[in-house]
Amino acid sequence: MGASQTRTEDVFQELSDKTGFSLEQIRILHKRFRQLSGEEDTISKENLEKIQALDKNPIRNQIIEAFFDKRNQNDGEVGSSREIGFQQFVKVMCHFKPPTLKMTTEDKEAMRREKLRFLFNMHDTDNDGTITLDEYRKVVEELLSKSGAIGLEAAKAIADAAMLEVASINVPHMEPHEFYEGITFEHFEQILKGLEMESRMNIRFLDVDTSTMHCGKSQ
Amino acid sequence: SSGVFSGLVLSYLWSRRFYIIYIYNKYWWSLHRTGFHLIPRLSSIVPESCLLITVGLLVGGLIKLAGEKVPPVLDSKLFFLCLLPPIILDAGYFLPIRPFMENLGTILMFAVVGTLWNAFFVGGLLYAVCQMQSAPSDLLNLELLPCLLFGSVVSAVDPVAVLAVFEEIHINELLHILVFGESLLNDAVTVVLYHLFDEYSSVGTVTVVDAVLGVLCFLVVAVGGVLVGAIYGILAAFTSRFTSHTRVIEPLFVFVYSYMAYLSAEMFHLSGIMALIACGAVMRPYVEANISHKSHTTIKYFLKMWSSVSETLIFIFLGVATVDGDHSWNWTFVTVTVILCLVARIIGVVGLTFIINKFRIVKLTTKDQFIIAYGGLRGAIAFSLGYLLDNDRYPMRRMFLTAIITVVFFTVFVQGMTIKPLVELLAVKKKQEAKRSINEEIHTQFLDHLLTGIEDICGHYGHHHWKDKLNRFNKKYIKKCLIAGERSREPQLIAFYHKMEMKQAIELVESGGGVKLPPSVPSTVSMQNIQPKKPPPVERALPQIPKGREDEIRKILRGNLQKTRQRLRSYNRHTLVADPFEDGWSDLLLKKSKMIELEKKITEMNNYLTVPAAPPDSPTITRARLSSGGRETDLKAAESPVLTPCPPPDPQTYQMKQMSDSVPTIQVDLASPQSPDSLSLLDELQRADQRRELRRRPPPDEEEGGLMMRPPQARGGDQGEEGGPSAKEQRLQRCLSDPGPSAEDDEDEPFLS
């Protein structure tokens, strides 16, 4: 018991050094991981689908899929895992860390690129390196799916207009017969330059364990 | 008689006021011109507020020289009732809600705790310094409470000054909203402190109970102000739901409700500024969904105009009041005040940021802190509050006023002028000038949902969770009450898309209806570049419509559009009120876009242009209907005789709405065959098909064909002929309108095979 505990502590320490989370944050994440997995060592998609709060989320499936996407592990592999362990879980959570005060501009740029890459992977479902019009249409449809029955028409029109905009910004002069294949990662970066992902795509990771302090269920 | 007397005095003052304004007008332009002529770079170095104060000084000086008595122009009543509200309403109505809410904690910390700190620090230390003076000084008589009162007056960051200076330096959104938000929200603190110290200085002592009551008072003032504003905002939103028949007075509701919110709050000694901000911010999303485009423009321009005028007047009057004012200069007091204000601000910002950064996700850097501290400008509000002080209770009032004016001048001139080069020097991030694009909007929404989802997976109720809950509540209940009609159910993304579409469409029409490129679409990319190519149909003899025809077709389309517009343009106020153009605008856009799309579709859908047989109960072919499933475009025959078939898609036009892939309907109404256009176009279609026909089989006898229902074959002779009315066309006309004796035989056969 004692030996395995120190082993877990070592693992945590190693993870903390690798990912930049503090030890306390890792412990809290681990606790949540165990809660989600039902005290197992791995979680599967069904575990995540059981979370009630996610039901109202229109892009629920994409979010869950992102956890199992091998591309987000930065191992060079592609495809989708069936189950992930705690390390992979933390690796995905890493994408949502805020920038620290000590980061240089280059660090911030790298962080921005990493976050944009995560978003790109979420959109590029067939992993061909571009977001085609169909994939983009699907994204917009999913976004509008929980908002009522305005219809696929609007989603299609919006996706088309968005695609047109990407094309106009990145490849302004196309002949009528040319075909814009899809949004590459560079184009994606270009159009979302104004949003400053490194300041936006963050969540607060708890430093103090408040899971015992909730008055209601937060599962 | 006292009533008459005060009436006379008031009208004298009032007339004098116009005299001042007259003088200002007369000299302003010449000063402006000469000044700017002599020193062309003046405006880039000196912020406009400084310039205006200088002008005020000059005007005041001129009046004094002229021997006239300068009326109390910066009279507190005029200031608080007339000059301040437009600026605050403008700020509140156009407040960027998202960054404001995201940084609300930080803003409140700075506004409340920061101002308290400033007030006590300045007031307390000033008292200490005064006590340290040697015996003959007047300052020894100054007690603690008046000092604290003075501290609270002089320590509030002024929204007018901040707006005036920050507008020109274009720093990034975060810093702008932090300083600006602080300047707006510290009004509650200032009001409470001011009244508290005012009351207590007559009593002389303060107990702990009084302090607690003070805190309670603050909460009531702040929350009460916001509530009053929010209630009026909701009322305004609710009213705007029913104004669809009285569009001209929509802007009036916005202004009246806001001003009433301000007055109500001031009446109950609540924070009027916070009420005004709350009113503007609450009503805006709902009002904008309800009112017409023109009303929106009106509101925008009126607010900008009023706030501009107010701001100008405030600074000028500040200058005039300086010259005229009753001053009592005391070196110690004034210099110590200025120094203490600066020091207090710096310590306050640094200390608070240290605490705030523990709770912020994106921390504030040292550079940010410096800008926040340096941007803490004082302005006319401080002066007016000082002016309101009772002369009897505060014998040092004149000294206070002098000190306040010095601080204001110092901050506006020194800090105002140097902040721009400092921003450049420190390479502070500037405002992103890029226009809002549909991609950014999609991804902002996407991010919101993504972050909420991740928070849910992590298991704690964070910022995004509550925001999401609020949005859902808003959508489910509030929007249904406050927004009229269908738009209450419109998701935000679609609303944004429609807004952009409208903007582009307006630009398109204004730039000549698609002939020129609208400036916002500088590229030649169009829908066909991004649509995946359909596999080419087996038979691909695409009939090309010659260029002349294409122009004619386009002219007809544009003519239709213009005809509709002309019909609706009217200068009668009553028809203006029920402006169908406004409400039918989106329908018009829809029609236009559909028309353009249909043009495109027809070229590609040539193969599908088989026409079902005329229904058996209508033997005549007066109306030829080419229909191929799907949607209907209902164009009345009288107005728009025909829908053209295909010019090749124009790569220059911005294709707005993409049609569904189902083949669209075209109704070709030949009820008015008199219009040569309609026939010549139908002519084209037939000719196109006919050419195809001809390749397959030889043309039958012309005479026979003329009376039959196969006009394409009848026209075998004239292949390439540009149509003008000819015997053949007339025959076609006849054929179409007059069934002819042999019509029955061919009833069942398709009109165009």
XYZ file of C-alpha atoms in Angstrom, chain B residues 8-387:
380
model
C -35.569 86.940 -13.910
C -32.270 85.815 -12.487
C -32.549 82.504 -14.199
C -33.324 84.052 -17.540
C -30.439 86.460 -17.118
C -28.112 83.599 -16.424
C -29.626 81.661 -19.243
C -29.075 84.507 -21.666
C -25.551 84.856 -20.454
C -25.036 81.238 -21.139
C -25.790 81.763 -24.757
C -23.422 84.673 -24.769
C -20.687 82.395 -23.621
C -21.528 79.869 -26.242
C -21.667 82.603 -28.815
C -18.227 83.836 -27.872
C -16.921 80.303 -27.919
C -18.337 79.677 -31.335
C -17.031 82.907 -32.719
C -13.521 82.373 -31.563
C -13.333 78.626 -31.630
C -13.109 78.291 -35.348
C -10.549 81.013 -35.818
C -8.472 79.659 -32.973
C -8.850 76.186 -34.285
C -7.864 77.174 -37.757
C -4.922 79.335 -36.829
C -3.742 76.992 -34.170
C -3.793 74.013 -36.414
C -2.364 75.925 -39.274
C 0.567 77.098 -37.255
C 1.254 73.822 -35.548
C 0.001 71.049 -37.811
C 1.232 68.274 -35.623
C -0.501 69.716 -32.620
C -3.394 67.311 -32.739
C -1.139 64.290 -32.786
C 0.738 65.364 -29.705
C -1.973 66.967 -27.676
C -5.136 65.068 -26.941
C -8.294 66.883 -27.808
C -9.326 67.276 -24.198
C -6.274 69.396 -23.473
C -6.982 71.507 -26.473
C -10.525 72.061 -25.384
C -9.518 73.070 -21.893
C -7.058 75.527 -23.359
C -9.765 76.994 -25.508
C -11.940 77.271 -22.451
C -9.169 79.099 -20.694
C -8.832 81.488 -23.579
C -12.539 82.087 -23.792
C -12.740 82.694 -20.082
C -9.823 85.042 -20.333
C -11.452 86.930 -23.159
C -14.645 87.332 -21.253
C -12.799 88.593 -18.238
C -10.902 91.041 -20.374
C -14.142 92.197 -21.873
C -15.213 93.049 -18.380
C -18.230 90.806 -18.439
C -19.079 88.686 -15.513
C -18.580 85.029 -16.275
C -21.678 83.098 -15.301
C -21.227 79.909 -13.339
C -21.191 77.724 -16.402
C -20.041 74.576 -14.764
C -22.997 74.829 -12.536
C -23.478 71.493 -10.945
C -27.093 71.258 -11.985
C -26.295 71.800 -15.631
C -23.429 69.395 -15.392
C -25.163 66.536 -13.676
C -28.500 66.859 -15.412
C -27.597 67.779 -18.950
C -23.947 67.323 -19.737
C -23.082 64.064 -18.034
C -25.980 61.717 -18.950
C -25.399 61.614 -22.738
C -21.791 60.573 -22.285
C -22.657 57.883 -19.797
C -25.554 56.605 -21.873
C -23.326 56.412 -24.909
C -20.778 54.478 -22.888
C -23.375 52.175 -21.370
C -25.297 51.438 -24.536
C -22.164 50.525 -26.472
C -20.428 48.822 -23.586
C -18.767 45.656 -24.817
C -20.590 43.249 -22.543
C -18.431 40.184 -22.960
C -15.072 41.622 -21.855
C -16.843 43.655 -19.187
C -18.459 40.593 -17.637
C -15.349 38.480 -17.958
C -13.347 41.036 -16.019
C -16.096 42.137 -13.677
C -14.337 40.915 -10.579
C -11.192 42.830 -11.400
C -13.133 45.947 -12.332
C -15.117 45.878 -9.111
C -11.984 45.427 -7.060
C -10.393 48.452 -8.636
C -13.542 50.528 -8.489
C -14.558 49.817 -4.932
C -11.459 48.895 -3.012
C -9.187 51.065 -5.105
C -11.288 54.182 -4.681
C -11.707 53.581 -0.966
C -7.992 53.155 -0.608
C -7.330 56.336 -2.577
C -9.830 58.364 -0.590
C -8.545 57.325 2.799
C -4.912 57.489 1.859
C -5.126 60.962 0.352
C -7.491 62.320 2.981
C -5.641 60.817 5.886
C -2.157 61.812 4.837
C -3.319 65.269 3.873
C -4.701 65.742 7.332
C -1.427 64.557 8.793
C 0.513 66.978 6.635
C -1.792 69.802 7.562
C -1.371 69.073 11.218
C 2.358 69.183 10.777
C 2.281 72.767 9.617
C 3.672 75.481 11.824
C 1.341 77.710 13.761
C 0.227 80.623 11.565
C -0.998 78.357 8.756
C -4.669 78.106 7.936
C -4.222 74.454 7.358
C -4.185 73.697 11.029
C -7.858 74.445 11.147
C -8.596 71.726 8.690
C -10.208 68.812 10.404
C -10.074 65.162 9.532
C -13.519 64.732 8.068
C -13.324 67.590 5.564
C -9.967 66.166 4.533
C -11.487 62.777 4.016
C -14.293 64.363 2.064
C -11.798 66.124 -0.094
C -9.946 62.862 -0.533
C -13.051 61.072 -1.707
C -13.856 63.821 -4.185
C -10.435 63.961 -5.733
C -9.701 60.264 -5.880
C -12.420 59.130 -8.267
C -11.262 58.235 -11.760
C -13.335 60.216 -14.208
C -15.088 58.461 -17.096
C -15.231 61.546 -19.300
C -11.501 62.172 -19.108
C -10.693 58.489 -19.515
C -12.903 58.225 -22.571
C -11.454 61.352 -24.104
C -7.859 60.249 -23.706
C -8.146 56.513 -24.211
C -10.128 56.940 -27.383
C -7.065 58.278 -29.060
C -4.505 55.789 -27.920
C -6.255 52.602 -29.081
C -4.909 50.233 -26.495
C -6.075 46.671 -26.297
C -9.561 45.811 -25.197
C -8.639 44.390 -21.817
C -6.901 47.474 -20.479
C -9.477 49.762 -21.975
C -12.346 47.943 -20.318
C -10.503 47.739 -16.994
C -9.828 51.449 -16.674
C -13.081 52.494 -18.248
C -15.159 50.045 -16.248
C -13.488 51.230 -13.092
C -14.270 54.843 -13.911
C -17.926 53.984 -14.388
C -18.405 51.795 -11.361
C -16.608 53.965 -8.863
C -19.450 56.438 -9.029
C -21.345 54.473 -6.409
C -18.396 54.631 -4.060
C -17.913 58.316 -4.657
C -21.562 59.118 -4.083
C -21.676 57.193 -0.825
C -18.422 58.540 0.535
C -19.359 62.059 -0.437
C -22.711 61.986 1.308
C -21.349 60.092 4.280
C -18.527 62.483 4.967
C -20.767 65.423 4.240
C -23.203 64.255 6.889
C -20.623 63.245 9.405
C -18.598 66.400 9.195
C -21.578 68.287 10.555
C -21.870 65.775 13.336
C -18.146 65.769 13.962
C -17.530 62.206 14.982
C -17.796 58.810 13.443
C -18.562 55.650 15.313
C -18.229 52.046 14.287
C -21.978 51.838 13.836
C -21.748 54.707 11.414
C -19.051 52.900 9.487
C -21.164 49.768 9.216
C -24.111 51.866 8.153
C -21.853 53.376 5.577
C -21.075 49.989 4.103
C -24.763 49.134 4.044
C -25.466 52.448 2.406
C -22.930 51.657 -0.258
C -24.560 48.350 -1.054
C -27.963 49.956 -1.290
C -26.720 52.748 -3.508
C -24.832 50.466 -5.853
C -27.281 47.613 -6.106
C -30.228 49.958 -6.056
C -28.808 51.979 -8.890
C -28.242 48.878 -10.973
C -31.730 47.587 -10.216
C -33.396 50.836 -11.175
C -31.442 50.872 -14.402
C -32.226 47.251 -15.140
C -35.953 47.772 -14.557
C -36.085 50.714 -16.918
C -34.015 48.759 -19.404
C -36.457 45.875 -19.367
C -39.340 48.300 -19.729
C -37.687 49.850 -22.738
C -37.049 46.432 -24.261
C -40.635 45.442 -23.657
C -41.916 48.647 -25.220
C -39.769 48.168 -28.278
C -41.466 44.862 -28.858
C -44.632 46.665 -29.850
C -43.237 49.487 -31.907
C -43.325 47.788 -35.259
C -46.052 50.151 -36.409
C -44.458 53.303 -35.112
C -40.901 52.963 -36.212
C -40.080 56.663 -36.209
C -40.344 57.065 -32.473
C -38.356 54.000 -31.531
C -35.172 55.960 -30.765
C -37.192 58.224 -28.537
C -38.089 55.354 -26.255
C -34.487 54.452 -25.801
C -33.495 57.967 -24.848
C -36.482 58.711 -22.656
C -36.326 55.515 -20.662
C -32.617 55.901 -20.085
C -32.907 59.458 -18.920
C -35.771 58.543 -16.626
C -33.646 55.787 -15.145
C -30.934 58.337 -14.447
C -33.312 60.848 -12.925
C -35.078 58.265 -10.793
C -31.819 57.017 -9.401
C -30.529 60.499 -8.677
C -33.808 61.381 -7.012
C -33.420 58.594 -4.484
C -29.750 59.367 -3.992
C -28.784 56.168 -5.681
C -25.979 55.991 -8.177
C -27.301 57.586 -11.357
C -24.328 56.573 -13.435
C -24.704 52.931 -12.557
C -28.414 53.117 -13.303
C -27.702 54.562 -16.713
C -25.079 51.949 -17.512
C -27.329 49.133 -16.366
C -30.242 50.506 -18.373
C -28.246 50.814 -21.582
C -26.527 47.482 -21.242
C -29.690 45.569 -20.350
C -31.921 46.987 -23.033
C -29.520 46.842 -25.893
C -29.661 43.207 -27.030
C -33.440 43.128 -26.973
C -34.035 46.549 -28.411
C -31.668 45.897 -31.262
C -33.494 42.719 -32.114
C -36.772 44.599 -32.280
C -36.098 47.946 -33.859
C -35.598 48.709 -37.487
C -32.251 49.243 -39.066
C -32.900 52.920 -39.486
C -33.794 53.379 -35.848
C -30.618 51.649 -34.887
C -28.605 54.038 -37.012
C -30.496 56.983 -35.560
C -29.792 55.912 -32.010
C -26.154 55.378 -32.759
C -25.638 58.746 -34.366
C -27.673 60.695 -31.859
C -25.807 59.172 -28.958
C -22.463 59.877 -30.561
C -23.485 63.420 -31.374
C -24.783 64.235 -27.929
C -21.869 62.709 -26.147
C -19.429 64.561 -28.396
C -21.115 67.868 -27.758
C -21.304 67.242 -24.033
C -17.688 66.284 -23.812
C -16.603 69.369 -25.711
C -18.714 71.621 -23.564
C -17.513 70.035 -20.350
C -13.886 70.630 -21.130
C -14.450 74.143 -22.328
C -16.489 75.043 -19.315
C -13.790 73.583 -17.143
C -11.373 75.996 -18.719
C -13.750 78.907 -18.266
C -14.447 78.023 -14.671
C -10.744 77.895 -13.999
C -10.195 81.390 -15.207
C -13.164 82.741 -13.485
C -12.991 80.722 -10.327
C -12.440 82.055 -6.934
C -9.058 80.657 -6.161
C -7.079 80.350 -3.024
C -3.675 79.030 -3.747
C -1.785 77.234 -1.052
C 1.456 75.719 -2.204
C 1.681 73.043 0.423
C -1.832 71.858 0.086
C -1.912 71.732 -3.669
C 1.453 70.098 -4.243
C 0.912 67.557 -1.502
C -2.468 66.719 -3.007
C -1.041 66.124 -6.447
C 1.797 63.991 -5.161
C -0.428 61.999 -2.860
C -2.914 61.302 -5.654
C -0.190 59.856 -7.830
C 1.394 57.824 -5.071
C -1.936 56.511 -3.838
C -2.903 55.442 -7.321
C 0.321 53.569 -7.940
C 0.358 51.798 -4.603
C -3.303 50.987 -4.922
C -3.003 49.459 -8.367
C 0.104 47.449 -7.561
C -1.297 46.156 -4.304
C -4.652 45.248 -5.751
C -3.158 43.541 -8.797
C -1.115 41.366 -6.488
C -4.298 40.142 -4.864
C -6.326 40.021 -8.066
C -3.744 37.976 -9.949
C -4.293 35.144 -7.542
C -7.802 34.829 -8.865
C -7.379 35.672 -12.503
C -6.782 33.098 -15.183
C -4.896 35.499 -17.414
C -2.735 37.556 -15.114
C -2.025 41.257 -15.373
C 1.550 42.063 -16.261
C 3.626 44.947 -14.950
C 3.059 46.832 -18.153
C -0.676 46.439 -17.716
C -0.435 47.691 -14.170
C 1.483 50.727 -15.233
C -1.092 51.667 -17.857
C -3.936 51.161 -15.405
C -2.235 53.355 -12.842
C -1.277 55.983 -15.353
C -4.724 56.007 -16.883
C -6.393 57.071 -13.691
C -7.389 60.526 -14.814
C -9.468 62.960 -12.842
C -11.927 65.248 -14.489
C -14.979 67.403 -14.345
C -16.958 65.189 -11.990
C -14.479 65.870 -9.234
C -14.715 69.563 -9.914
C -18.503 69.594 -9.899
C -18.661 67.647 -6.685
C -16.285 70.127 -5.124
C -18.378 72.954 -6.430
